[in-house]
PDB file of C-alpha atoms in Angstrom:
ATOM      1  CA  UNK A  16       9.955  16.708   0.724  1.00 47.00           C
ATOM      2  CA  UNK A  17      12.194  13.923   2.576  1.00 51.00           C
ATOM      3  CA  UNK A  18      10.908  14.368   5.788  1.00 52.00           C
ATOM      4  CA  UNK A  19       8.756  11.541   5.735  1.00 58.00           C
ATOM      5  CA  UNK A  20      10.372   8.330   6.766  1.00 67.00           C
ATOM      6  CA  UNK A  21       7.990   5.283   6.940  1.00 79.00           C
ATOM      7  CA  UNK A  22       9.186   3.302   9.137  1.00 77.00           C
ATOM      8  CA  UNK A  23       7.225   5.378  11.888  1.00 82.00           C
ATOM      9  CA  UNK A  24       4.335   4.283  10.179  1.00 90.00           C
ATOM     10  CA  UNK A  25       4.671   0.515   9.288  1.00 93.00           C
ATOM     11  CA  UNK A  26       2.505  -2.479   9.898  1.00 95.00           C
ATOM     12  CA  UNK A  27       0.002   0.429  10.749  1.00 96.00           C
ATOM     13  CA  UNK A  28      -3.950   0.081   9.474  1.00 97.00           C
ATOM     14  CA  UNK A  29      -3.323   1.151   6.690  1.00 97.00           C
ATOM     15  CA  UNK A  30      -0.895  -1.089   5.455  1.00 97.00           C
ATOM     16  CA  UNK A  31      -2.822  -4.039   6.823  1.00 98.00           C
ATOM     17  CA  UNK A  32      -5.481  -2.530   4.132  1.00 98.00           C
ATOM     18  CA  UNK A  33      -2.638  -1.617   1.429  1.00 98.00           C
ATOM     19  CA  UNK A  34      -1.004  -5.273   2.201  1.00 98.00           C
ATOM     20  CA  UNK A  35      -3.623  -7.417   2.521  1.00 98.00           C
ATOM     21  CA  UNK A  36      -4.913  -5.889  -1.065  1.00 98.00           C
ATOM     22  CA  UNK A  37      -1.499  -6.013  -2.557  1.00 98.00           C
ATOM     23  CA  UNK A  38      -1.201 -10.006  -1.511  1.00 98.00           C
ATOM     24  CA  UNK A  39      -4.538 -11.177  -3.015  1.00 98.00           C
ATOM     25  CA  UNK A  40      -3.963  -9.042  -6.621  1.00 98.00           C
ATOM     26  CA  UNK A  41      -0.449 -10.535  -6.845  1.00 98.00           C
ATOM     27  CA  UNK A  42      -1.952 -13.807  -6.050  1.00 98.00           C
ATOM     28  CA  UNK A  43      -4.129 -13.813  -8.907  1.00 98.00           C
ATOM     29  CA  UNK A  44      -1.985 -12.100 -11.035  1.00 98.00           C
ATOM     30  CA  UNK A  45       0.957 -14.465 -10.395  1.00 98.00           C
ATOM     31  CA  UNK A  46      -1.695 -17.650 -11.491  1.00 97.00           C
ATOM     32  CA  UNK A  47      -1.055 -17.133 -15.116  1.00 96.00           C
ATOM     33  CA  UNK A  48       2.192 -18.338 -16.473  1.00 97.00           C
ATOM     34  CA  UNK A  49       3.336 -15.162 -18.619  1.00 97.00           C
ATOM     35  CA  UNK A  50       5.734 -13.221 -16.886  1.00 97.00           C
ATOM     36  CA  UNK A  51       4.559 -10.036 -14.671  1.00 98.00           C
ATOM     37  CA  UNK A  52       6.442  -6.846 -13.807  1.00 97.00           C
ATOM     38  CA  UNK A  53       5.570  -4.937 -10.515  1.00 98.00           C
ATOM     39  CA  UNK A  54       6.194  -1.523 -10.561  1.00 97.00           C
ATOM     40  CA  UNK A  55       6.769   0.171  -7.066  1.00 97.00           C
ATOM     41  CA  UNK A  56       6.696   3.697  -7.468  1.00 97.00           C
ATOM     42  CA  UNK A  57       7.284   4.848  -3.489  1.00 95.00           C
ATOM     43  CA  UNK A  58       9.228   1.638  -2.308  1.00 96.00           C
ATOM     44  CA  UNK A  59      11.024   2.799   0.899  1.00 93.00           C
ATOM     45  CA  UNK A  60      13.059   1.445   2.723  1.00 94.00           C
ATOM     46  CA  UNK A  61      11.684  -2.352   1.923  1.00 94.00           C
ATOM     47  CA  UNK A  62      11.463  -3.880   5.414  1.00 94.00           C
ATOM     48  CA  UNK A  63      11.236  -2.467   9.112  1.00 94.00           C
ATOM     49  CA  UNK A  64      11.632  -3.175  12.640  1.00 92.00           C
ATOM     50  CA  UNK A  65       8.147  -3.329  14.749  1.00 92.00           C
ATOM     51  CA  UNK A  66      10.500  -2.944  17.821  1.00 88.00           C
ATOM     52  CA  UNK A  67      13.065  -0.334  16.105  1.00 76.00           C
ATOM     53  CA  UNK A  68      12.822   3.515  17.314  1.00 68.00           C
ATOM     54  CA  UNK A  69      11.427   4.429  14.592  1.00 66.00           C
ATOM     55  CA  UNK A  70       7.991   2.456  14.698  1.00 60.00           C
ATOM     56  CA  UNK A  71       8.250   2.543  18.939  1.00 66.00           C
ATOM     57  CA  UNK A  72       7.777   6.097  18.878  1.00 68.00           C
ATOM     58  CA  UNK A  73       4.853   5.989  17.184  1.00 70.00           C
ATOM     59  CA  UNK A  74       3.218   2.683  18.224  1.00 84.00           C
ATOM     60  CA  UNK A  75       0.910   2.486  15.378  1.00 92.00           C
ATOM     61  CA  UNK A  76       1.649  -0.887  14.704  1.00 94.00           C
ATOM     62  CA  UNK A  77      -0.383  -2.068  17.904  1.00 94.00           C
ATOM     63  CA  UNK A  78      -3.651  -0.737  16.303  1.00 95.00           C
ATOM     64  CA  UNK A  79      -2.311  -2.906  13.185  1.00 97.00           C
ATOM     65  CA  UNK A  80      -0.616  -6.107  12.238  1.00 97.00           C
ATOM     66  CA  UNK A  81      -0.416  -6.498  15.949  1.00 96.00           C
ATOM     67  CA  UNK A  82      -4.100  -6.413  16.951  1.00 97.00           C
ATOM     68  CA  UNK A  83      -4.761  -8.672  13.535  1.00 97.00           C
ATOM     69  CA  UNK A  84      -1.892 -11.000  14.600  1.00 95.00           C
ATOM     70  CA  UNK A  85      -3.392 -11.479  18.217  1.00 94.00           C
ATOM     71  CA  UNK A  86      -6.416 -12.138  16.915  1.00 96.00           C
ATOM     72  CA  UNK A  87      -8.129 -15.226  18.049  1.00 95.00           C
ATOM     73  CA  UNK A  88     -10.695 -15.136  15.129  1.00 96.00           C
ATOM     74  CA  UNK A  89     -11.085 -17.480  12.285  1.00 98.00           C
ATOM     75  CA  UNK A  90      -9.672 -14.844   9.218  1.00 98.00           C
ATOM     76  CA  UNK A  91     -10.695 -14.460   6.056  1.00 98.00           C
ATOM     77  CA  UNK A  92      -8.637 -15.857   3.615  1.00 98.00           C
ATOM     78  CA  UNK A  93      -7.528 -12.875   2.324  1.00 98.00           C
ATOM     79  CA  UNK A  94      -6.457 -11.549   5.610  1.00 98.00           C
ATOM     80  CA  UNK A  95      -4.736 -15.254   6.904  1.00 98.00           C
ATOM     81  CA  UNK A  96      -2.965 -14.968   3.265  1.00 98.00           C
ATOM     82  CA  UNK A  97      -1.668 -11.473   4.166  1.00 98.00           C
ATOM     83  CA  UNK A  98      -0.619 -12.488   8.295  1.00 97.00           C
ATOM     84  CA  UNK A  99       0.837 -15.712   7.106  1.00 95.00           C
ATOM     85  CA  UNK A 100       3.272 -13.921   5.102  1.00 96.00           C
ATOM     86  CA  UNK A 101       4.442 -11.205   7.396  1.00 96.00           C
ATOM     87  CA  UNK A 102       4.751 -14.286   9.644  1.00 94.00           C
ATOM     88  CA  UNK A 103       7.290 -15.799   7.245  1.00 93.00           C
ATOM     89  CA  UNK A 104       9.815 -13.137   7.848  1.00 94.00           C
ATOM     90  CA  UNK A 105       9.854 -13.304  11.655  1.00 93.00           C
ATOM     91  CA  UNK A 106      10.296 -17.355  11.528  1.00 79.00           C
ATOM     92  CA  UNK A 107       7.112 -18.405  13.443  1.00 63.00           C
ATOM     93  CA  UNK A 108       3.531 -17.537  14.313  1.00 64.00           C
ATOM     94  CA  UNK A 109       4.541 -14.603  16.886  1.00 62.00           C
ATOM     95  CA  UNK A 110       1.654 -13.011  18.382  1.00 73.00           C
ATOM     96  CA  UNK A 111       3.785  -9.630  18.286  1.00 86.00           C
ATOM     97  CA  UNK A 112       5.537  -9.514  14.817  1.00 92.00           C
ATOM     98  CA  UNK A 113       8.658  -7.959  15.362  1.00 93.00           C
ATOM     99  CA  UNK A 114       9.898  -6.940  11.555  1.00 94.00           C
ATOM    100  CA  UNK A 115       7.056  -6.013   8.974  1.00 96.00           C
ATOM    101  CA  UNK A 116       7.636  -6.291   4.797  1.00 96.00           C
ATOM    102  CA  UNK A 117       7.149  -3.658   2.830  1.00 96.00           C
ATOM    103  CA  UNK A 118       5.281  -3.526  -0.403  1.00 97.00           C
ATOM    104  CA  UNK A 119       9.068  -4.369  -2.198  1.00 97.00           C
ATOM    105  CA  UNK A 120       9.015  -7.258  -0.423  1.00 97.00           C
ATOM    106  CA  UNK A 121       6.179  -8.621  -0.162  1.00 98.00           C
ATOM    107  CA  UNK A 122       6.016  -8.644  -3.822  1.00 97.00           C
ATOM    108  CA  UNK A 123       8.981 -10.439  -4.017  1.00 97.00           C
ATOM    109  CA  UNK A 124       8.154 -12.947  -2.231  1.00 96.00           C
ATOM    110  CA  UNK A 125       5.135 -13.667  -4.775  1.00 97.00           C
ATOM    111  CA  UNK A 126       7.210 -13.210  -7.930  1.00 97.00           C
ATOM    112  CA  UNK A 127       8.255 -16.210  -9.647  1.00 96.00           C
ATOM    113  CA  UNK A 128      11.682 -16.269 -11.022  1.00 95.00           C
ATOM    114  CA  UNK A 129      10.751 -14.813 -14.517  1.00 96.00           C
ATOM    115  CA  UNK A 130       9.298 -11.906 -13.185  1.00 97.00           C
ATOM    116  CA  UNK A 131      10.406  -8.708 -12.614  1.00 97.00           C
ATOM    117  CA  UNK A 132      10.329  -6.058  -9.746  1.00 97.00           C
ATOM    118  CA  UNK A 133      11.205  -2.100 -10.505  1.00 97.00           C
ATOM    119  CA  UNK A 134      11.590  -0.187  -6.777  1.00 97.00           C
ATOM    120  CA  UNK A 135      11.397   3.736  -7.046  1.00 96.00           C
ATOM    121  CA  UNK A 136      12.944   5.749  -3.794  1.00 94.00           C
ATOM    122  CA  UNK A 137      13.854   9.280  -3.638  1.00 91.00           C
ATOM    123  CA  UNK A 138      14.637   9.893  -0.423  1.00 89.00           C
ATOM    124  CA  UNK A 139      18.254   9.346   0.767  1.00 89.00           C
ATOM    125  CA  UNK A 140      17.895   7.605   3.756  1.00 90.00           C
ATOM    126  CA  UNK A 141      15.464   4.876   2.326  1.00 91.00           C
ATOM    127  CA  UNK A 142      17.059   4.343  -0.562  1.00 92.00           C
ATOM    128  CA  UNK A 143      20.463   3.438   0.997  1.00 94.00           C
ATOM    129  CA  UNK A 144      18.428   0.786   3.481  1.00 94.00           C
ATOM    130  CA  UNK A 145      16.539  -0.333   0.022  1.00 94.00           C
ATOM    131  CA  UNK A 146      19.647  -1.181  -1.332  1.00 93.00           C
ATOM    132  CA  UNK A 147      21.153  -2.869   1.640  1.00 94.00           C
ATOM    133  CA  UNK A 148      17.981  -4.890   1.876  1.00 93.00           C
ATOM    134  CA  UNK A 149      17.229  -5.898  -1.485  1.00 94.00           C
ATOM    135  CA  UNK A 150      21.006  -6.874  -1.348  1.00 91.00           C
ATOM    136  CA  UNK A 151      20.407  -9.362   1.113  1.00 89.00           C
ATOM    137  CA  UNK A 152      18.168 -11.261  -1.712  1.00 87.00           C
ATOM    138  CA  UNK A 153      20.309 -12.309  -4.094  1.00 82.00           C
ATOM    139  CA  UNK A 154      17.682 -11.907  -6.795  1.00 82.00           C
ATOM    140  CA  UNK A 155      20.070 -10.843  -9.197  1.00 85.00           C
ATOM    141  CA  UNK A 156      18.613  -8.931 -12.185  1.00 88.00           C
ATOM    142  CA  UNK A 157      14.710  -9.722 -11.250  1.00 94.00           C
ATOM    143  CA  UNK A 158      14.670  -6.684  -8.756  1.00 96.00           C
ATOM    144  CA  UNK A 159      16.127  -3.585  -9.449  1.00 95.00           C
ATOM    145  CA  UNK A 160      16.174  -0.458  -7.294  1.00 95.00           C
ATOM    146  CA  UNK A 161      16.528   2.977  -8.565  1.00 95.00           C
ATOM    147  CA  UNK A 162      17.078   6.558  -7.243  1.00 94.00           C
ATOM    148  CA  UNK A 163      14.237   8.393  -9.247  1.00 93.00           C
ATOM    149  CA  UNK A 164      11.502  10.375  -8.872  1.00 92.00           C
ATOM    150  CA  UNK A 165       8.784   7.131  -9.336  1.00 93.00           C
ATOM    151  CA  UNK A 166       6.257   9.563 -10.818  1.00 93.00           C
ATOM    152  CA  UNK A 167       8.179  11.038 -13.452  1.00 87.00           C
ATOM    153  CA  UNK A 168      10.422   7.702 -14.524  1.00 91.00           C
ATOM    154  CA  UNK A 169       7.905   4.314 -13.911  1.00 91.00           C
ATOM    155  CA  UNK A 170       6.062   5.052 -17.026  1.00 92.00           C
ATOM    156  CA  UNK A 171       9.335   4.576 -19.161  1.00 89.00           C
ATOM    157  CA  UNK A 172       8.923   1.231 -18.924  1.00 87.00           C
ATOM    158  CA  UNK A 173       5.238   0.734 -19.604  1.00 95.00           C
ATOM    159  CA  UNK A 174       4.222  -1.298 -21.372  1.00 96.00           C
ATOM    160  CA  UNK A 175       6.727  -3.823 -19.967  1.00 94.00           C
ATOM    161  CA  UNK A 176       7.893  -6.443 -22.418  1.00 92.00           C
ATOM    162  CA  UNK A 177       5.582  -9.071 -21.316  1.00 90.00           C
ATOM    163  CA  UNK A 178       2.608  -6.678 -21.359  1.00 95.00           C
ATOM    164  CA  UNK A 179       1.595  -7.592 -18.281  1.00 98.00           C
ATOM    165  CA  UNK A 180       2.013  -5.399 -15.075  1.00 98.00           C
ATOM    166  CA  UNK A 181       1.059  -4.369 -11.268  1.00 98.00           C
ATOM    167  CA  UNK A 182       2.166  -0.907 -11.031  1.00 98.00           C
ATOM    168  CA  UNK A 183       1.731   0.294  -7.417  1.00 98.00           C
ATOM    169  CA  UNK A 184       1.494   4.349  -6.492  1.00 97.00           C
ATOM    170  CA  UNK A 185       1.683   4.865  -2.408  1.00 95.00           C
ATOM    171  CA  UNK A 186       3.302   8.148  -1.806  1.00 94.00           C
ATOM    172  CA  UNK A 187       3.558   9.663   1.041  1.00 91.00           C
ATOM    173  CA  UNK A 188       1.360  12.531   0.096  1.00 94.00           C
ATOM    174  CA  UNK A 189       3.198  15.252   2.519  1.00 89.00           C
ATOM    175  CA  UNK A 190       2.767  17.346  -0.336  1.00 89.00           C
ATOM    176  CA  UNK A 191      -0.583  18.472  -1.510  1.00 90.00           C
ATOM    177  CA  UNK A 192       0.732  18.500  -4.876  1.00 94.00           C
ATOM    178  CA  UNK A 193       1.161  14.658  -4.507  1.00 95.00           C
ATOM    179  CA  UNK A 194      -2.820  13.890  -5.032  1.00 97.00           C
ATOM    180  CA  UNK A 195      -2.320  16.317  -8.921  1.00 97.00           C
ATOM    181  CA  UNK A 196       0.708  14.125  -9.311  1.00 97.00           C
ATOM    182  CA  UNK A 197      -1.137  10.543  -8.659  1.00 97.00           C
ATOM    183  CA  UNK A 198      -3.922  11.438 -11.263  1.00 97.00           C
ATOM    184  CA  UNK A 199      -1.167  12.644 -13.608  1.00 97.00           C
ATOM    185  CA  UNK A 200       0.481   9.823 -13.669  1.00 97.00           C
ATOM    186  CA  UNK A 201      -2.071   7.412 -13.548  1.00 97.00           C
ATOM    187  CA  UNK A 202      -3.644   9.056 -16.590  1.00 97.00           C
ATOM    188  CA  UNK A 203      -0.416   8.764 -18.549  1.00 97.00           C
ATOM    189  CA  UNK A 204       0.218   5.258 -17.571  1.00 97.00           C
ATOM    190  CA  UNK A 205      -3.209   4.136 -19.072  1.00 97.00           C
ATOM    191  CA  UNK A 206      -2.015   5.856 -22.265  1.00 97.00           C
ATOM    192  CA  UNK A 207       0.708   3.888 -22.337  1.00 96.00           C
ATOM    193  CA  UNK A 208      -0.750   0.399 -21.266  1.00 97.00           C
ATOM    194  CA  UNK A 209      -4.507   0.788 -20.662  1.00 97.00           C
ATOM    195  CA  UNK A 210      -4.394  -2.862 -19.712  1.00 97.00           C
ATOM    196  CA  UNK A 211      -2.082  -2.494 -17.063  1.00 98.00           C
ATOM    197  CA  UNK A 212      -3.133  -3.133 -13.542  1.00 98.00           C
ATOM    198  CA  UNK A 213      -2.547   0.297 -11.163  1.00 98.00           C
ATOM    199  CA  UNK A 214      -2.975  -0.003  -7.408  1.00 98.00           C
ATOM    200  CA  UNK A 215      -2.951   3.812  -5.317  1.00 98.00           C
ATOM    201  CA  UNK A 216      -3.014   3.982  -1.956  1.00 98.00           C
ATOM    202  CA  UNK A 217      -3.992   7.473  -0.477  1.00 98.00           C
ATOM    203  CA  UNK A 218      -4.665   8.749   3.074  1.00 97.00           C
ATOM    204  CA  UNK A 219      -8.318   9.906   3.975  1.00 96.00           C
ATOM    205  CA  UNK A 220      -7.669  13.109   6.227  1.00 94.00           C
ATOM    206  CA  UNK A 221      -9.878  15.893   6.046  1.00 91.00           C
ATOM    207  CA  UNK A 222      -8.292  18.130   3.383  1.00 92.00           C
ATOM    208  CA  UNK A 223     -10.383  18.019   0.127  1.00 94.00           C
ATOM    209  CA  UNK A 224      -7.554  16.854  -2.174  1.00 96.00           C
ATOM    210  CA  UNK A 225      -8.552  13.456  -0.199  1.00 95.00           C
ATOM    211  CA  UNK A 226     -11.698  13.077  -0.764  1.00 95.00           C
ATOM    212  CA  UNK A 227     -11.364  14.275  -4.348  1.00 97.00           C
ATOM    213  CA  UNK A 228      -9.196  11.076  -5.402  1.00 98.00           C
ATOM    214  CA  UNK A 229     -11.236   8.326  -5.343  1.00 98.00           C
ATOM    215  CA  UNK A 230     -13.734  10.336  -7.212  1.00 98.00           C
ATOM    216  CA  UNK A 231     -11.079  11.414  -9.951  1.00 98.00           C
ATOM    217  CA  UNK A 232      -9.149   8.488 -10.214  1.00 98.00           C
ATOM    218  CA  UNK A 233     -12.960   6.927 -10.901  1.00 98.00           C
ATOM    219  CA  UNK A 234     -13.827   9.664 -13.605  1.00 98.00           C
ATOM    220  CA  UNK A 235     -10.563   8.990 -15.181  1.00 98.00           C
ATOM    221  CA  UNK A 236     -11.001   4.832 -15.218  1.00 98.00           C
ATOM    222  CA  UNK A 237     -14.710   5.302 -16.606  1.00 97.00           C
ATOM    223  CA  UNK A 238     -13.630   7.651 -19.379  1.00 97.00           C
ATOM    224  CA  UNK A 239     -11.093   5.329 -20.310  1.00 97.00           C
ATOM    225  CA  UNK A 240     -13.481   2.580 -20.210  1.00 97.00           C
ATOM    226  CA  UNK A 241     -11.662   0.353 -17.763  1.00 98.00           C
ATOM    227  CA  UNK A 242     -12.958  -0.964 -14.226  1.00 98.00           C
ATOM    228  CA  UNK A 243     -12.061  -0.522 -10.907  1.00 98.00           C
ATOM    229  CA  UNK A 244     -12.325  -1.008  -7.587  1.00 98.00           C
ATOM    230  CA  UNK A 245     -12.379   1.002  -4.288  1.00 98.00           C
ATOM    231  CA  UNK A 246     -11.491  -0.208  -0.715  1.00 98.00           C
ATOM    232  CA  UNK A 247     -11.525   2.034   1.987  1.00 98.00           C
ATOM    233  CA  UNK A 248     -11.237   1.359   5.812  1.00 98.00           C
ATOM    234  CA  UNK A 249     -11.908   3.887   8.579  1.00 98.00           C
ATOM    235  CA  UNK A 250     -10.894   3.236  12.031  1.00 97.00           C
ATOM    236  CA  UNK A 251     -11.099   5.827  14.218  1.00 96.00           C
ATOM    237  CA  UNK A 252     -13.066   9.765  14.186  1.00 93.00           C
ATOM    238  CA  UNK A 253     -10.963  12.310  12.492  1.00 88.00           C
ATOM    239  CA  UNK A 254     -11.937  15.052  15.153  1.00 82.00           C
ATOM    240  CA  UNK A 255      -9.356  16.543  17.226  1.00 74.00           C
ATOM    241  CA  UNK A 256     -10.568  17.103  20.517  1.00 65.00           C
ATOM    242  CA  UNK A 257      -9.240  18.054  23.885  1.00 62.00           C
ATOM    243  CA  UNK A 258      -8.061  16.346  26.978  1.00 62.00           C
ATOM    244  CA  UNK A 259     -10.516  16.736  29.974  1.00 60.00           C
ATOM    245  CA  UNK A 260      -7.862  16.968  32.227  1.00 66.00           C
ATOM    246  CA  UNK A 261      -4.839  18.949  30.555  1.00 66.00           C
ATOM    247  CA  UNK A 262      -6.499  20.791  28.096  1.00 62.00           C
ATOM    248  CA  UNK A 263      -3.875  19.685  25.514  1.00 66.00           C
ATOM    249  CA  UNK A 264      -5.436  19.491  22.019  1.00 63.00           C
ATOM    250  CA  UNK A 265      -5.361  15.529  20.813  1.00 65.00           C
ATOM    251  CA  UNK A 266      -4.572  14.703  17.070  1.00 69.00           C
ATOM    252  CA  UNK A 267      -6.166  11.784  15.853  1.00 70.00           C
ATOM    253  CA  UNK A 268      -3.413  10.592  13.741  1.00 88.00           C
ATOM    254  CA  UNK A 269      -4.455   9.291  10.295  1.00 94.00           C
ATOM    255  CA  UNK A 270      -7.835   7.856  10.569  1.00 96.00           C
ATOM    256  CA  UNK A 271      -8.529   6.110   7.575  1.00 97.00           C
ATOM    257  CA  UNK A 272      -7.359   5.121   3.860  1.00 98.00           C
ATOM    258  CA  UNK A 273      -7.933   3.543   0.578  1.00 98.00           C
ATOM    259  CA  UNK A 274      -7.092   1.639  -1.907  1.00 98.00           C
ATOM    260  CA  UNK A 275      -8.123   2.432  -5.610  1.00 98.00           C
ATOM    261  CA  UNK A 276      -7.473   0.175  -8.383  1.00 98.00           C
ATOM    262  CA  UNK A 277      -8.134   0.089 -12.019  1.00 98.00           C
ATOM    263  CA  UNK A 278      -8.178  -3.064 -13.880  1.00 98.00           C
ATOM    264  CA  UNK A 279      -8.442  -4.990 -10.598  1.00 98.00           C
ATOM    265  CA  UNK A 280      -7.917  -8.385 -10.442  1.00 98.00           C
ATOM    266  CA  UNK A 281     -11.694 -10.057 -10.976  1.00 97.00           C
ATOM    267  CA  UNK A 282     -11.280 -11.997  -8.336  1.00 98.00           C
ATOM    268  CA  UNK A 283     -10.611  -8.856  -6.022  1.00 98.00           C
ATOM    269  CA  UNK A 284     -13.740  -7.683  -4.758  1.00 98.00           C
ATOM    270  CA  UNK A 285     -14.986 -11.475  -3.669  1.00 98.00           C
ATOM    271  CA  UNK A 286     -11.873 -11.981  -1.556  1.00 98.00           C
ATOM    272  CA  UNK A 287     -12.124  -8.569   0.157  1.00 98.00           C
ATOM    273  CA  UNK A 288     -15.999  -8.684   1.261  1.00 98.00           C
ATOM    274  CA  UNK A 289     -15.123 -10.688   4.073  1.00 98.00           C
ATOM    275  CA  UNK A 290     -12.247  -9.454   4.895  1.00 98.00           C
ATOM    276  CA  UNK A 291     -13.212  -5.774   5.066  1.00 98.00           C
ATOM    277  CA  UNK A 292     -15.789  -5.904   7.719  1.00 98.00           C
ATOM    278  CA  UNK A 293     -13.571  -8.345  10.014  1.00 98.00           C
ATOM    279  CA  UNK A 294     -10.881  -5.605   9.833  1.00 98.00           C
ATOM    280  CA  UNK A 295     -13.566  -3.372  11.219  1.00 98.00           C
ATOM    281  CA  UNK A 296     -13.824  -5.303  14.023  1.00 98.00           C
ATOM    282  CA  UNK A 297     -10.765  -6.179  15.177  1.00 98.00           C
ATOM    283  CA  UNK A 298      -8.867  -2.906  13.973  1.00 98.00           C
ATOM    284  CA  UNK A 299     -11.713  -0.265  14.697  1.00 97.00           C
ATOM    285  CA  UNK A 300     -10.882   1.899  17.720  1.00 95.00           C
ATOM    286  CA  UNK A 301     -14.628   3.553  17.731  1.00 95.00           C
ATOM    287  CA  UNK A 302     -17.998   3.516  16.967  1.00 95.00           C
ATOM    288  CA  UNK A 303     -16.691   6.069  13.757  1.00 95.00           C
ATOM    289  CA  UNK A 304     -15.032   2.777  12.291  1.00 97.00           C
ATOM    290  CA  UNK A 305     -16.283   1.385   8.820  1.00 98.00           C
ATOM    291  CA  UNK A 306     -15.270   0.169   5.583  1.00 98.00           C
ATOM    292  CA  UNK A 307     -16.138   1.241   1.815  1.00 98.00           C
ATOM    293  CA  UNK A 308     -16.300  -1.726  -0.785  1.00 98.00           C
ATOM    294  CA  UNK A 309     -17.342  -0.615  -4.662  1.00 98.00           C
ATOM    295  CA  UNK A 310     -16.410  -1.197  -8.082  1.00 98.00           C
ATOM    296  CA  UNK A 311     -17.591  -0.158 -11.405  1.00 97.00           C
ATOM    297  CA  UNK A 312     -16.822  -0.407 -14.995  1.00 90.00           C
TER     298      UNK A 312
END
């Protein structure tokens, strides 16, 4: 279960998707004076480097925040809102960003001082760079990190005291039993605080636990009579084929994700209309590439 390490993975598609989603809810959400708390139930290790081993090895990041960085198009607002703040932690408008926030600190960043940020990480590794990070801060008591299990300890603290909250649920899903665990916990968080905003990222891969989450986590928002909203961007065919010339069989690597959210921001599904389709065209690597944009309730 710790063999994941995300760094491989950052400032990939996905998290352009998962980002660029996580800075226009916090926007809104940050517009009303009361105090927010931002729950981060799979925080890793908080920020990465683009040029590191880690993320070189994999070079994900040039179908990414890369590509969207070297854009030469006129973004979306959503999408400028989400590059201009990676750009603020590499101190200028790089074309190649060279270290890539996290969900921890990204929301940070958007926090005002009365606000509070809870960071979950289980795995070793991440946690001790989590700390080291979030040390570098000096926020003091407004962000604090703990070793736990995110799933079974982030509902202890809903509702928060404000009663007002962005809990966000990204694991890594390595684990099949990961997708059982997401609805789990998302159903007992709405028992707890049915008012409380809950952002889950998931993977779309072609096992049926996959495809069965949106679908669930929709059942489960209805039945509780709440609304929600579903993002989903595909860049790439999830076949594996075959090279002509070696024969060696090619993995696609992850294709596509999502973002479900119940109680989304109202403001959510306006800001990502025309940001979804641009992302298709400057992040899609075939003809397979497309994006999903719904909400109900």
């Amino acid at each position: 279960m710790f063999s994941y390490r995300h760094a491989f993975h950052a400032g990939n598609h996905a998290d352009v998707l998962k980002h660029t989603v996580l800075v226009a809810t916090l926007q809104h959400l940050t517009e009303k004076e009361a105090a927010l708390t931002v729950v981060d139930t799979h925080a890793g290790a908080g920020l990465y480097r683009l040029d590191g081993d880690y993320a070189s090895t994999s070079g994900e990041a040039a179908h990414g925040i890369h590509a969207l960085a070297a854009s030469d198009a006129t973004l979306a607002p959503a999408l400028q809102a989400y590059l201009d703040l990676v750009r603020a932690f590499n101190h200028g408008p790089a074309k190649q960003p060279r270290v890539y926030p996290g969900s921890p600190f990204i929301a940070q960043r958007l926090l005002r001082p009365h606000d509070r940020l809870k960071l979950y990480e289980l795995h070793p590794s991440d946690a001790r760079a989590l700390d080291g990070n979030i040390a570098q801060l000096d926020a003091g008591r407004q962000v604090a990190v703990l070793r736990e299990d995110g799933f079974g300890s982030a509902v202890k603290f809903l509702p928060p005291p404000s009663r007002r909250a962005l809990v966000l649920c990204d694991p890594s899903y390595e684990m099949k039993t990961d997708y059982a665990r997401v609805l789990g916990f998302a159903a007992e968080a709405l028992k707890r605080f049915a008012t409380g905003t809950y952002a889950v990222w998931y993977p779309i891969i072609p096992r049926p636990e996959a495809h069965d989450l949106p679908r669930r986590l929709r059942t489960l928002a209805t039945q509780a009579g709440r609304s929600w909203l579903h993002a989903a961007l595909t860049v790439k065919s999830s076949r594996i084929s075959q090279d002509a010339a070696t024969g060696e069989t090619r993995r696609p690597g992850l294709p596509a994700s999502g973002m479900f959210l119940i109680n989304p921001p109202y403001t959510l599904k306006a800001a990502l209309a025309p940001a979804l389709p641009q992302l298709v065209e400057i992040l899609g690597q075939d003809r397979h590439a497309s994006f999903v944009l719904e909400t109900g309730g």
